[in-house]
Coordinates of C-alpha atoms and ligand atoms in Angstrom, one line a residue:
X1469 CA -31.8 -51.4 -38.7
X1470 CA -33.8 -53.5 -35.8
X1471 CA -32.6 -54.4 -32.7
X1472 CA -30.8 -57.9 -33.6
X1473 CA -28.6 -55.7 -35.7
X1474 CA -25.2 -56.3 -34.1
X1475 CA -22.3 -54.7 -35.3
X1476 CA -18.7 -55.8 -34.7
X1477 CA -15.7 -53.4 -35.6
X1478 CA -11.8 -55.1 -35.5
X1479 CA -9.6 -52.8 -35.1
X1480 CA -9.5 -49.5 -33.0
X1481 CA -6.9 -47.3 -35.4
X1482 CA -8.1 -44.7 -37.4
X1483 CA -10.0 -46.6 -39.3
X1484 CA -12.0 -48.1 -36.8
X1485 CA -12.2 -45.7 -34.6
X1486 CA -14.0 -43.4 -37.2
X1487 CA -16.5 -46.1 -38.1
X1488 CA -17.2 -46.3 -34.5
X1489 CA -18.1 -43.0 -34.2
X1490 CA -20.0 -42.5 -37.2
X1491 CA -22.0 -45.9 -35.9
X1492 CA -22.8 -44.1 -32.6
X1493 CA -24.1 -41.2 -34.2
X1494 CA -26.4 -42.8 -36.0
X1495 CA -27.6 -44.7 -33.1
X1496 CA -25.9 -47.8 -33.3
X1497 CA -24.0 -49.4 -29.8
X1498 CA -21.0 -51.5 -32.0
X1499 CA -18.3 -53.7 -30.2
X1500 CA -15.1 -52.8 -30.8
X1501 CA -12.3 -55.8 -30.7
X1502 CA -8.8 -54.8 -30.2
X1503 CA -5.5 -57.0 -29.6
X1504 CA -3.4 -53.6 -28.8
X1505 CA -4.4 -52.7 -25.0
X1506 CA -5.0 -49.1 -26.1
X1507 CA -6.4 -47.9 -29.2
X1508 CA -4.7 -45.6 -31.6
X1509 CA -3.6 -48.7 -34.6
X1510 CA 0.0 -48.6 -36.2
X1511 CA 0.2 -44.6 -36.5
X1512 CA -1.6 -43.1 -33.4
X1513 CA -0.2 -46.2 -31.4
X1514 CA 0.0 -45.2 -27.5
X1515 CA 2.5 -45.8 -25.1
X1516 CA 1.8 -47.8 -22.0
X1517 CA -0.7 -45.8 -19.7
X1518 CA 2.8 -45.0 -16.6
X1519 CA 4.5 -43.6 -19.7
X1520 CA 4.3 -39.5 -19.8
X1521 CA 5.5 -38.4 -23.2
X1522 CA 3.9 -35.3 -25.3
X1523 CA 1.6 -36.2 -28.2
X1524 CA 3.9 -33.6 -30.1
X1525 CA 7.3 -35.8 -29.0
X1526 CA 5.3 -38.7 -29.7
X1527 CA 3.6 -37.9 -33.0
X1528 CA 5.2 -35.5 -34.2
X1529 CA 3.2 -33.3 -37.2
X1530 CA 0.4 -36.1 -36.7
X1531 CA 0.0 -34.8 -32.7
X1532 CA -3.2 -33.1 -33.4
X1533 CA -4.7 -35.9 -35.2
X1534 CA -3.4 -38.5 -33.0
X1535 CA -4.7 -36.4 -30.1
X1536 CA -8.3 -36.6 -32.1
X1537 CA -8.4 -39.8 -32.8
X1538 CA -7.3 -40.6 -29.0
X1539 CA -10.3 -38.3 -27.7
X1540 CA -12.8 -38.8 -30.2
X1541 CA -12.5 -42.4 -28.8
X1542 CA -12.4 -41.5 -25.0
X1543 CA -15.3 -39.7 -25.6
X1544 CA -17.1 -43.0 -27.5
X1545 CA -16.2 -45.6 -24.7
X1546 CA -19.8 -45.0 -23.0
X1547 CA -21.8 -45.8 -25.8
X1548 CA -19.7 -48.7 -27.6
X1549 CA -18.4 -52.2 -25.8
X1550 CA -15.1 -51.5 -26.6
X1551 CA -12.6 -54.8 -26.0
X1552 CA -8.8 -54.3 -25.7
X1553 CA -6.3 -57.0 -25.7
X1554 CA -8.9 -59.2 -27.5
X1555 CA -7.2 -61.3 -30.9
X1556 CA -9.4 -61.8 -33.2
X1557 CA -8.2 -65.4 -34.0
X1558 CA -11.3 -66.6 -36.1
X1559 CA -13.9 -66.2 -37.9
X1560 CA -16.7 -67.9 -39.7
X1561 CA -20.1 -66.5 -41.1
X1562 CA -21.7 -64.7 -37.9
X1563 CA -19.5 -65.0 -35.2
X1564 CA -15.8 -64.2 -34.1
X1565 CA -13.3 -66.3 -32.2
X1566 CA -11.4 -64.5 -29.8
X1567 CA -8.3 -64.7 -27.4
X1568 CA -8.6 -62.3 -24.5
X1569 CA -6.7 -62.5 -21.3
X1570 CA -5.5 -65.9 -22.2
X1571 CA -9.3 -66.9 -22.5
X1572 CA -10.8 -67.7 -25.3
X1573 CA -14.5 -66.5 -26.0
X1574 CA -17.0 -66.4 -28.9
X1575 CA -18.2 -62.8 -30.3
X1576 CA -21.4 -63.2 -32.6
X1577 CA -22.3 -60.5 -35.1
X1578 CA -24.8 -59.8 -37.9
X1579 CA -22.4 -57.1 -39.7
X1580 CA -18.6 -56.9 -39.8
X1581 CA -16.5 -54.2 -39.8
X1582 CA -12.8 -55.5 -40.4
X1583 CA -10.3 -52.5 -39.9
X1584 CA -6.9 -54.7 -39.3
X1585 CA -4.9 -52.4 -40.8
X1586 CA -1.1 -52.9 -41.9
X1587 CA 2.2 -54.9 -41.8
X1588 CA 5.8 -54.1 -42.7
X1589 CA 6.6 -55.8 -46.4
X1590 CA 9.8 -57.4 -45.3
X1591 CA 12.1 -59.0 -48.2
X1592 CA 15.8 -61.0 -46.7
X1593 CA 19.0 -60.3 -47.3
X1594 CA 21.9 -62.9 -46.2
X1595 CA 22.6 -62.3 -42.4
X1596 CA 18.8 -61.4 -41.6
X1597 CA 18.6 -63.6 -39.0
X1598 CA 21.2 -62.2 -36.5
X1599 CA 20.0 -60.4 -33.5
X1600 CA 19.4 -56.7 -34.0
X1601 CA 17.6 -57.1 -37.5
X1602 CA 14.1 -55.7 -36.8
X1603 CA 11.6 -55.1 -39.3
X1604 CA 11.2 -50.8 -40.1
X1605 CA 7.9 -51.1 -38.4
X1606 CA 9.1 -52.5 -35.3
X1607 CA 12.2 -50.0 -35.0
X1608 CA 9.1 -47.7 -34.6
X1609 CA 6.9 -49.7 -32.5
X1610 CA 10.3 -49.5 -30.5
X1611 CA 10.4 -45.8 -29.9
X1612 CA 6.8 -44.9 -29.9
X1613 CA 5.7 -47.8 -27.4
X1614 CA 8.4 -48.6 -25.5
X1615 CA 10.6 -45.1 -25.5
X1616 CA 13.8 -47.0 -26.5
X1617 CA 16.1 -47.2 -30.2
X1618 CA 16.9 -50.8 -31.7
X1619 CA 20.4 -50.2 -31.1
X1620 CA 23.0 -47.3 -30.6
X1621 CA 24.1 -46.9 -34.4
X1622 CA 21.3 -47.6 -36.6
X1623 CA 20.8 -48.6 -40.3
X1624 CA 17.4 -48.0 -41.7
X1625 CA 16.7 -49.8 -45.4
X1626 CA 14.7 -51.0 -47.2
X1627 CA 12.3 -48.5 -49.2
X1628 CA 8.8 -46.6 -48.8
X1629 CA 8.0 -43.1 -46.9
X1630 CA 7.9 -44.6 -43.1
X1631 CA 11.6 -45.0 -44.4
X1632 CA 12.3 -41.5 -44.1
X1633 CA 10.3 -40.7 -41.5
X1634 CA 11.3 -43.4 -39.0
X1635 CA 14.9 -42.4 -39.9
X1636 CA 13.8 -38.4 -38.9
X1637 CA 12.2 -39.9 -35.5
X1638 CA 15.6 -41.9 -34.8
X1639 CA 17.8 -38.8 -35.8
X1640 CA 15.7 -36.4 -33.6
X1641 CA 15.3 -38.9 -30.5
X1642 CA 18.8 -38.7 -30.5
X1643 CA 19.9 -42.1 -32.1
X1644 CA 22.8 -42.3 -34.2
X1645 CA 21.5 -43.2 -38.3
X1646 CA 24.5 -44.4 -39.1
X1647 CA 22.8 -44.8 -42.8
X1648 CA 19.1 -44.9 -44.3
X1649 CA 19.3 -46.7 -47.6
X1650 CA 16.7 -46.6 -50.1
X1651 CA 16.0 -48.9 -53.4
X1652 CA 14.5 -46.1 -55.0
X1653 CA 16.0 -44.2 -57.0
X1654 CA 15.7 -40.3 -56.6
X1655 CA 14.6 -40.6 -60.4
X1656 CA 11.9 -42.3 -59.2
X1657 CA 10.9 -39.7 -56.5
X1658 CA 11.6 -36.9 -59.2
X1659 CA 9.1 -38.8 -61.8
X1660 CA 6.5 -39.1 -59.4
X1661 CA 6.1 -35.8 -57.6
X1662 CA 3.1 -35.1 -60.1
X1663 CA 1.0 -37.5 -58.9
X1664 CA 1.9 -36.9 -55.5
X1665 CA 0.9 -33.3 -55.6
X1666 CA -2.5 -35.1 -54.7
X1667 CA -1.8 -34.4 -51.5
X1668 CA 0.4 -31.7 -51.1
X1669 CA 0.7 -31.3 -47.4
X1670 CA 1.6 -35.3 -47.5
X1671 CA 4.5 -34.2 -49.4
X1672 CA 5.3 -31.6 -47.7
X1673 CA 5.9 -33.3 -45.1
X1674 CA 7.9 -36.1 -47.0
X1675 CA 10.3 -33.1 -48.1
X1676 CA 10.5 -31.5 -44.8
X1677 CA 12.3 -34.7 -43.1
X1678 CA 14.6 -34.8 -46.4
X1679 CA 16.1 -31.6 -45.8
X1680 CA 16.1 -32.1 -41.8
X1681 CA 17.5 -35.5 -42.5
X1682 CA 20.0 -34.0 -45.1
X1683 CA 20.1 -31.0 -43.1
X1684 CA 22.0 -32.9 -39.7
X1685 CA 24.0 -34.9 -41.5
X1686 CA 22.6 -38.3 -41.7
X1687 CA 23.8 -40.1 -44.9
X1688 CA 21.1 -41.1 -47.6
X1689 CA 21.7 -43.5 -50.1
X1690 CA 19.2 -43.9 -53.3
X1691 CA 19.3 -46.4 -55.9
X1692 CA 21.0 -49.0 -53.7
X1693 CA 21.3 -53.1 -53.4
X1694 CA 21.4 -54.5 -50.3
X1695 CA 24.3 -56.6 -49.7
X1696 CA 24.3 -58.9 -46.5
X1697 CA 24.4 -57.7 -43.0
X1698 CA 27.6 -58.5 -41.4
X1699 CA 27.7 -60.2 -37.5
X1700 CA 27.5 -63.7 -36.2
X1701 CA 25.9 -63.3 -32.3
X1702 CA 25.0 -59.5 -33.3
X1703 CA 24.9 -57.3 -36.3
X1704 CA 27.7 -55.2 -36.6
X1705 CA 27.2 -54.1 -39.9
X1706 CA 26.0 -53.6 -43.3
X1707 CA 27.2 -54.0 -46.8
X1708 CA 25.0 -52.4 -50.0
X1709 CA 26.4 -51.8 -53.6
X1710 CA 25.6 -48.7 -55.6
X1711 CA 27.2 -47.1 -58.6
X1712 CA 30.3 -46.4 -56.9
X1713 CA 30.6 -50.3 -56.0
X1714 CA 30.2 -52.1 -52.7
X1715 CA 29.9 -50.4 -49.4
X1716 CA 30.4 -51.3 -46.0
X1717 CA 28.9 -49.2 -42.4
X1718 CA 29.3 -50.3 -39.4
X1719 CA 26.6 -50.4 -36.9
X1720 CA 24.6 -52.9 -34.3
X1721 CA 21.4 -52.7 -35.4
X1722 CA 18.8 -52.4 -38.5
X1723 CA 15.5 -51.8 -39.4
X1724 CA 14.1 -53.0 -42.7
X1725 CA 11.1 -52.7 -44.4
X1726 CA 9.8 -52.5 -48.4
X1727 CA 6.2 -50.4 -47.9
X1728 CA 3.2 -52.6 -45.5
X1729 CA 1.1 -55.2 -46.8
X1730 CA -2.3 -55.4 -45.6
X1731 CA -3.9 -58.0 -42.9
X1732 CA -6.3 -59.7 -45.1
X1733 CA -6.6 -62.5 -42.8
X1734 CA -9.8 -62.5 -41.8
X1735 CA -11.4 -61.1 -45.2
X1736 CA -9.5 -64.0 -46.3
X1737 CA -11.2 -67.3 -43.7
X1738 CA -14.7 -65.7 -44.2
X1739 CA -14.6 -66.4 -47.9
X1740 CA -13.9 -62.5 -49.4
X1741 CA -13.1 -62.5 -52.9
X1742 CA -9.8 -61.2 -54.0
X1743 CA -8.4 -59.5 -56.6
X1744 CA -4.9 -58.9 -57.9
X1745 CA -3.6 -55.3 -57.1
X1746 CA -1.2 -54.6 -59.7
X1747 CA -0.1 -50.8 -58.1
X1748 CA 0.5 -52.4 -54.5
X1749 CA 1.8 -56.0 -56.0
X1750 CA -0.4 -57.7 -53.9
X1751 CA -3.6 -59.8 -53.4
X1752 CA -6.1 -57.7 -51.7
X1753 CA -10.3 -58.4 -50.7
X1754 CA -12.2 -56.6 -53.5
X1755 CA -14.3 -53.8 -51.9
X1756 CA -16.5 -51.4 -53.4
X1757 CA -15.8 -47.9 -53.3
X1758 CA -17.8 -47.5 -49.9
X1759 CA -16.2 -50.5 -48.3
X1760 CA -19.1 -53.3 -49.2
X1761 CA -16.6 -56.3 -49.2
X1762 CA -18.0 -59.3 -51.7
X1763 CA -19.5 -61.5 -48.4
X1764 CA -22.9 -59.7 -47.4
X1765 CA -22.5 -58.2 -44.3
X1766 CA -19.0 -57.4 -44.3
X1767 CA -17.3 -54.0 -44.4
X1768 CA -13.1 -53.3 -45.1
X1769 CA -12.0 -50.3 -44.1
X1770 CA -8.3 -48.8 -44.0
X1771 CA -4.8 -50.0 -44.9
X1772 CA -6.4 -53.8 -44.2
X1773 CA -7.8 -53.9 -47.7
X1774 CA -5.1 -52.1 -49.4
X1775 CA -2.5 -49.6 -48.5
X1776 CA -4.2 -45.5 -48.4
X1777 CA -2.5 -43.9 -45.0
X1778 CA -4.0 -43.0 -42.6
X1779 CA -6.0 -40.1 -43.4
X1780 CA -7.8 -42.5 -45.8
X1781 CA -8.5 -45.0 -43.0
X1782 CA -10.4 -42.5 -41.3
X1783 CA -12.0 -41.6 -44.4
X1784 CA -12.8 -45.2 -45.2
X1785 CA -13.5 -46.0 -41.8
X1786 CA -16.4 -43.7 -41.9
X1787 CA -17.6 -44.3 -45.2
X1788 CA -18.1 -48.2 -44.6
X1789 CA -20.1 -47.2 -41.4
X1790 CA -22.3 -44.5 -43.7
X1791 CA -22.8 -47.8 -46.0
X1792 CA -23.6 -50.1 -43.1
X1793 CA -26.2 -47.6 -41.8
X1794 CA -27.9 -47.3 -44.8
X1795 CA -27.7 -51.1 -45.9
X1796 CA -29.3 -52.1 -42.4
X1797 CA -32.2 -49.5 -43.4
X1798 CA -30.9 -46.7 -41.4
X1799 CA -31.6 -43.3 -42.4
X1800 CA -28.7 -41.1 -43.1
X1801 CA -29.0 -37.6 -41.6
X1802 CA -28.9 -34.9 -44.3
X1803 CA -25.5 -33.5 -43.5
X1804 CA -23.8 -37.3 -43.5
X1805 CA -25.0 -37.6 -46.9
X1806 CA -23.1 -34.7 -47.9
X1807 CA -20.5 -36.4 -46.0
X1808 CA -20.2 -39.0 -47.8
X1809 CA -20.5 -37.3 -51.1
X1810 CA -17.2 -35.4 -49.4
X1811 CA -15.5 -39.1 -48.1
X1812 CA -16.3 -40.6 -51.3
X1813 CA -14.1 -38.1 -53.4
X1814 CA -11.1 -37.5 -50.7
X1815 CA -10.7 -41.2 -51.2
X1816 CA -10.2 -41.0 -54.7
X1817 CA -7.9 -38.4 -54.3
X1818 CA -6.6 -40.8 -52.0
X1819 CA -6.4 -43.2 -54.5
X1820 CA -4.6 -41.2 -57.2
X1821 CA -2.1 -40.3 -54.6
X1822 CA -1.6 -43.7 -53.8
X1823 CA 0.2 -43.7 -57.4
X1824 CA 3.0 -41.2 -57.1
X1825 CA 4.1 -43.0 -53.9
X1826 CA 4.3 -46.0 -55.6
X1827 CA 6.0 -44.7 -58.2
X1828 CA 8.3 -43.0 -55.9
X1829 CA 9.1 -46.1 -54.1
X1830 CA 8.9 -49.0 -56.3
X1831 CA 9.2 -52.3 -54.8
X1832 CA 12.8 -54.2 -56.3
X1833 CA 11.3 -55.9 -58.7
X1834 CA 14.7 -57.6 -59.6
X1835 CA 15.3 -58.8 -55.7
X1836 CA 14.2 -62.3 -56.4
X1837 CA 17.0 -62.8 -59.1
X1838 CA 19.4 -61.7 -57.0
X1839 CA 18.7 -63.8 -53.7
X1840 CA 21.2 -66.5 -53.5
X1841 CA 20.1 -69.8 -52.6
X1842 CA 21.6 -70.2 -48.8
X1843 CA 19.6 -67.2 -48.5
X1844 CA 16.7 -68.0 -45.5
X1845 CA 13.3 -66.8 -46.5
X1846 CA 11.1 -69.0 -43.9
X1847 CA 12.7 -68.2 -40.5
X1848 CA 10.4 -70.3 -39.0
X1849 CA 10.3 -73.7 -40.5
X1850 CA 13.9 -72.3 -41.7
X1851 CA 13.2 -72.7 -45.3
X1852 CA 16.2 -71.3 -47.8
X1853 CA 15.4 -69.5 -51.3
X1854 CA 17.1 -72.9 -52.7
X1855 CA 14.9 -75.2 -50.8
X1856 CA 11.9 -73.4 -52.3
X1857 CA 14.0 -73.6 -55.8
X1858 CA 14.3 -77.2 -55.5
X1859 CA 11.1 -78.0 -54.0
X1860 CA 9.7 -76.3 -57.4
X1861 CA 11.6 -77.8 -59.8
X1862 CA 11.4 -81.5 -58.8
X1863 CA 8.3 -80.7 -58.1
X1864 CA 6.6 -78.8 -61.0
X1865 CA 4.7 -76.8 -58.5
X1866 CA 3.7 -73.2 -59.8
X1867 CA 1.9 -72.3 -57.0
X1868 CA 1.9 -71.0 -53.3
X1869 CA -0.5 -73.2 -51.4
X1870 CA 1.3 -76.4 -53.3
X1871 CA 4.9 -74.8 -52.4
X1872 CA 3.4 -74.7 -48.8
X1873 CA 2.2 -78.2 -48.6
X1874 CA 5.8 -79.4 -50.0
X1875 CA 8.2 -77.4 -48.6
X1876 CA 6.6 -76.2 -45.2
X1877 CA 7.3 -72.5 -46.3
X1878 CA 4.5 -70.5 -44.2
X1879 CA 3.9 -73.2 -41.8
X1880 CA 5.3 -71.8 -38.8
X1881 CA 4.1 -69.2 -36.0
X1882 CA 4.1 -66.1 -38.6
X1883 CA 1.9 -68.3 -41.3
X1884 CA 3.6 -66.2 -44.0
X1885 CA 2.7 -63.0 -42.8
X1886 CA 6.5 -62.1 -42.8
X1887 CA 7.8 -64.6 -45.3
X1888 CA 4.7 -65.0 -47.7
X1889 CA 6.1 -61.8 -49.9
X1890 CA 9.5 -63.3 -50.5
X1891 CA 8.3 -66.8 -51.4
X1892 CA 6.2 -66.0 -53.6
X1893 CA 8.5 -63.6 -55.6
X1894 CA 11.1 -66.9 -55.4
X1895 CA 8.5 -69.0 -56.8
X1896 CA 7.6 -66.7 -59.6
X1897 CA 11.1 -66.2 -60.8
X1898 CA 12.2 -69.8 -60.3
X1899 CA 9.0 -70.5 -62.9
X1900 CA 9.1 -67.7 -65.1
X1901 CA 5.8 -66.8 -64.1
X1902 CA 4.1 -63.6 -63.2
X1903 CA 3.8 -62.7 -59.8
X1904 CA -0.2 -62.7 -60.0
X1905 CA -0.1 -66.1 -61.4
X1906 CA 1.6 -68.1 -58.3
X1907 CA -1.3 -66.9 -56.5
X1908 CA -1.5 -66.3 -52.8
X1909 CA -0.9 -68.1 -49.5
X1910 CA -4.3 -68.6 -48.1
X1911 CA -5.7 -67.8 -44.7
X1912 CA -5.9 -70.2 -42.1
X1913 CA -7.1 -69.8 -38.5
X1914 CA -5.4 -69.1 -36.2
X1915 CA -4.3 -65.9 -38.1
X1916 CA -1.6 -65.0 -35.3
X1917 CA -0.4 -67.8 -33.5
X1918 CA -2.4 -68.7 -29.6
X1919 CA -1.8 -71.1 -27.1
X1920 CA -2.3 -74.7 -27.3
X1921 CA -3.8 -75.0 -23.8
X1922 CA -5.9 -71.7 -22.2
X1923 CA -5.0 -71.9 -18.4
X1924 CA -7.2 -70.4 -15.7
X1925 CA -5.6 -66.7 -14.3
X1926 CA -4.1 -67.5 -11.0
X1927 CA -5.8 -66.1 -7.9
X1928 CA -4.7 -62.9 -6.6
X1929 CA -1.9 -63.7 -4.3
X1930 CA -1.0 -66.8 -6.1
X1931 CA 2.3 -66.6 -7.6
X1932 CA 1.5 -67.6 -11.9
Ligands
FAD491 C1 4.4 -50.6 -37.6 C2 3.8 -49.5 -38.4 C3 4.1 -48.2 -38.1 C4 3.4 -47.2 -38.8 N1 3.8 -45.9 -38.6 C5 3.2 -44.9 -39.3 C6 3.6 -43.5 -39.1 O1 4.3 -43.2 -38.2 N2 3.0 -42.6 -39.9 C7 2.2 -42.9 -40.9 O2 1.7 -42.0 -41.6 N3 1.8 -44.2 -41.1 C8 2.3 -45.2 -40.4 N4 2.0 -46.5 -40.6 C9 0.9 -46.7 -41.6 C10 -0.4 -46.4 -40.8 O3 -0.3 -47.2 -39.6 C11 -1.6 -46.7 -41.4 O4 -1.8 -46.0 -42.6 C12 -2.9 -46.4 -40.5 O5 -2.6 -46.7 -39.2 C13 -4.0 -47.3 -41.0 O6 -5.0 -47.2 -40.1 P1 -6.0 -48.5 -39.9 O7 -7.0 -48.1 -38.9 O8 -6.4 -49.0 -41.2 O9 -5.0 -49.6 -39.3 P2 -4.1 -49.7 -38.0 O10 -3.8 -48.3 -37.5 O11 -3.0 -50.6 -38.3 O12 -5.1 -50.3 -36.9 C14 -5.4 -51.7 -37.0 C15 -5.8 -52.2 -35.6 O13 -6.4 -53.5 -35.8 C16 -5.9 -54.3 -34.8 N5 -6.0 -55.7 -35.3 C17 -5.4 -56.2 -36.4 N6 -5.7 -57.5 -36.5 C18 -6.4 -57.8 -35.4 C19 -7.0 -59.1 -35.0 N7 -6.9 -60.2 -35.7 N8 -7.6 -59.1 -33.8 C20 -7.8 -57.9 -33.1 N9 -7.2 -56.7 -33.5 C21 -6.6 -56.7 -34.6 C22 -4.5 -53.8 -34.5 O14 -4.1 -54.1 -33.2 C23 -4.6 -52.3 -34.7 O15 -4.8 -51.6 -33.6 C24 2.5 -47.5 -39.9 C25 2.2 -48.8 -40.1 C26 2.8 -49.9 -39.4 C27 2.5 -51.3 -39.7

């Protein structure tokens, strides 16, 4: 380690708060970059600094932790240049472009600690596009940030544990869940509860907010087919089919989301090598088991380079600080090389737990035969699953960056964050290929959209 060492964290959630720590214990003064204007990430995610709310209202069983992870960072703000509201917008080999304030700026670095953590895995149904469709994740962001519900009667579907747990915080805020419905099957659940004895306090928990859920009356659905959501200026509804035939509830808003995928952006424009995750059904930025990602200098950590939860971000958070240390020829105290030993096998248990939930929740494998084709998959560039059929068959094209360039699928201000999932599943049916072989959309900078022109900040007194 000299003095020109010059690390850069992005992303102050668990993950990257925990690398920050373990940094500044071993004498290291890292930045930390931030778009969120507090830290906490996805789970821990706080509300605005006038809101009063209890950690336990707010978080729930995860109070304590959030409450750790929200000190442990207080606490670190003296000893690290920690950056809030700053976007990470791009990045090439030694330095980070950044939007903060409405200004842009440059952040160099010799190492790299990418902790971006996770998205919702959203896949269409007919009707998506009418107000009140939010995606799972944002129906949370709602109620943890903001203090509010996505509508008065609720539908939650999709599939994936935040499922049941985002349908438990709506229940016990007081919203009305007019129905949570769930692709899995409760075979699925059943078959996987092995493997998810991993961690059994995890699924504790996961049981826990069945029975409550179960418990107050809020209906649960397994096994089910989204339908269409019903509405033209507003939803008012939602049809599904299970074994007892098509289904209608009523209700003015819904939530939907199939598991997260991870924000590989960045590992992505700085030329990370990537590998095909068959478990999550994703492409993801190979790491090693400490975090080394294939681009010297440059650390994953956390749900960003494949989903673990959140205990494993902070796990993995300090284990890729650990490996930084000791790659910039730091020397490990004794008792944080027994902690890594200790990270090193929590993650694997991580790991193997990682496979009952994905067994439990299985993404619909079969929703790509069954879109039709006036369904709309790119909202932006409003591209349909018929456009995209089209586009390929005319075309010959078998894979995502040539569908892009053709059809303008992933073109627009979410660059296929949000659509990227179901076009490619579209593609690979259409083809009768594999998903792994239609490949991946690639990154491109900027990874979230920023102004064309950066304006000065008025002067105070000056009306903007
Ligand atoms: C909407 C949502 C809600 C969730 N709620 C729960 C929950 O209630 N319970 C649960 O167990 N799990 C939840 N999860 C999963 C959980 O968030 C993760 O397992 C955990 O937070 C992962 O921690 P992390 O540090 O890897 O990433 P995160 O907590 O996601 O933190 C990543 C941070 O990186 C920042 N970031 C990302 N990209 C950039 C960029 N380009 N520039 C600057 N900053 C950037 C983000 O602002 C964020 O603060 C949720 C996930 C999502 C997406």
């Amino acid at each position: 380690m000299t003095a020109l060492t010059k690390v850069v964290i992005v992303g102050a959630g668990p993950a990257g708060v925990r690398a920050a720590q373990m940094l500044v214990r071993n004498g290291l003064r890292p930045t930390v970059l931030d778009e969120a204007s507090r830290w906490g990430g996805q789970i821990y995610r706080q509300p605005p600094l006038n809101f009063e709310r209890s950690k336990k209202t707010l978080y729930g069983f995860d109070a304590a932790r959030a409450e750790s992870i929200h000190s442990t960072m207080n606490g670190l703000l003296a000893h690290v240049d920690y950056q809030p509201d700053t976007l990470v917008w791009n990045a090439e080999g030694g330095q980070l472009d950044v939007l903060r304030q409405g200004q842009t700026a440059t952040v160099p670095y010799t190492h790299l600690i990418l902790a971006t953590g996770a998205t919702d895995r959203v896949l269409p149904l007919p009707g998506w596009t009418v107000p009140g469709v939010f995606s799972l994740g944002g129906s949370q962001v709602a109620l943890k940030f903001q203090g509010c519900a996505i509508g008065q009667r609720v539908v939650l579907m999709g599939t994936g544990p935040l499922l049941y747990l985002i349908a438990y915080q709506y229940a016990k805020a007081g919203a009305v869940v007019a129905a949570m419905l769930d692709t899995a099957k409760l075979t699925d659940q059943i078959v996987a509860l092995p493997a998810m004895l991993q961690q059994p306090t995890v699924l504790a928990k996961g049981l826990y907010y069945v029975g409550w859920l179960h418990s107050h009356g809020v209906p649960l659905h397994s096994g089910v087919q989204p339908v269409r959501v019903l509405g033209e200026s507003r939803v008012s509804g939602v049809v599904w089919r299970d074994g007892q035939g098509e289904q209608t509830v009523a209700c003015d808003a819904i939530g939907i989301g199939y598991g997260l995928r991870s924000e590989t952006q960045l590992a992505d424009i700085l030329g990370c090598r990537f590998y095909f995750d068959d478990l999550q059904r994703c492409w993801l930025p190979e790491r090693d088991d400490v975090g080394r990602a294939s681009v010297s200098g440059l650390y994953l950590a956390g749900d960003g380079a494949g989903i673990l939860g959140a205990d494993a971000a902070e796990w993995a958070g300090e284990r890729a600080a650990l490996a930084l240390v000791a790659d910039t020829g730091g020397r490990l105290a004794p008792k944080d090389s027994a902690r890594a030993l200790m990270l090193d096998a929590k993650l694997a248990q991580s790991r193997r737990f990682r496979i009952g939930l994905e067994r439990a929740f299985p993404f619909p494998v079969h929703w790509a035969a069954q879109a039709p084709d006036d369904l709309v998959i790119c909202r932006c560039e409003e591209i349909t699953a018929g456009d995209l059929r089209r586009t390929a068959q005319a075309t010959g094209t078998v894979e995502m960056n040539r569908l892009k360039a053709l059809s303008r699928v992933g073109m627009g201000r979410c660059q296929g964050r949000i659509c990227g999932v179901a076009a490619a599943e579209i593609l690979a049916h259409c083809t009768g290929q594999t998903i792994q072989a239609v490949g991946r959309l690639r990154g491109q900078a900027p990874v979230k959209p920023i102004p064309f022109t950066v304006s000065e900040p008025p002067a105070l007194g000056e009306s903007p």
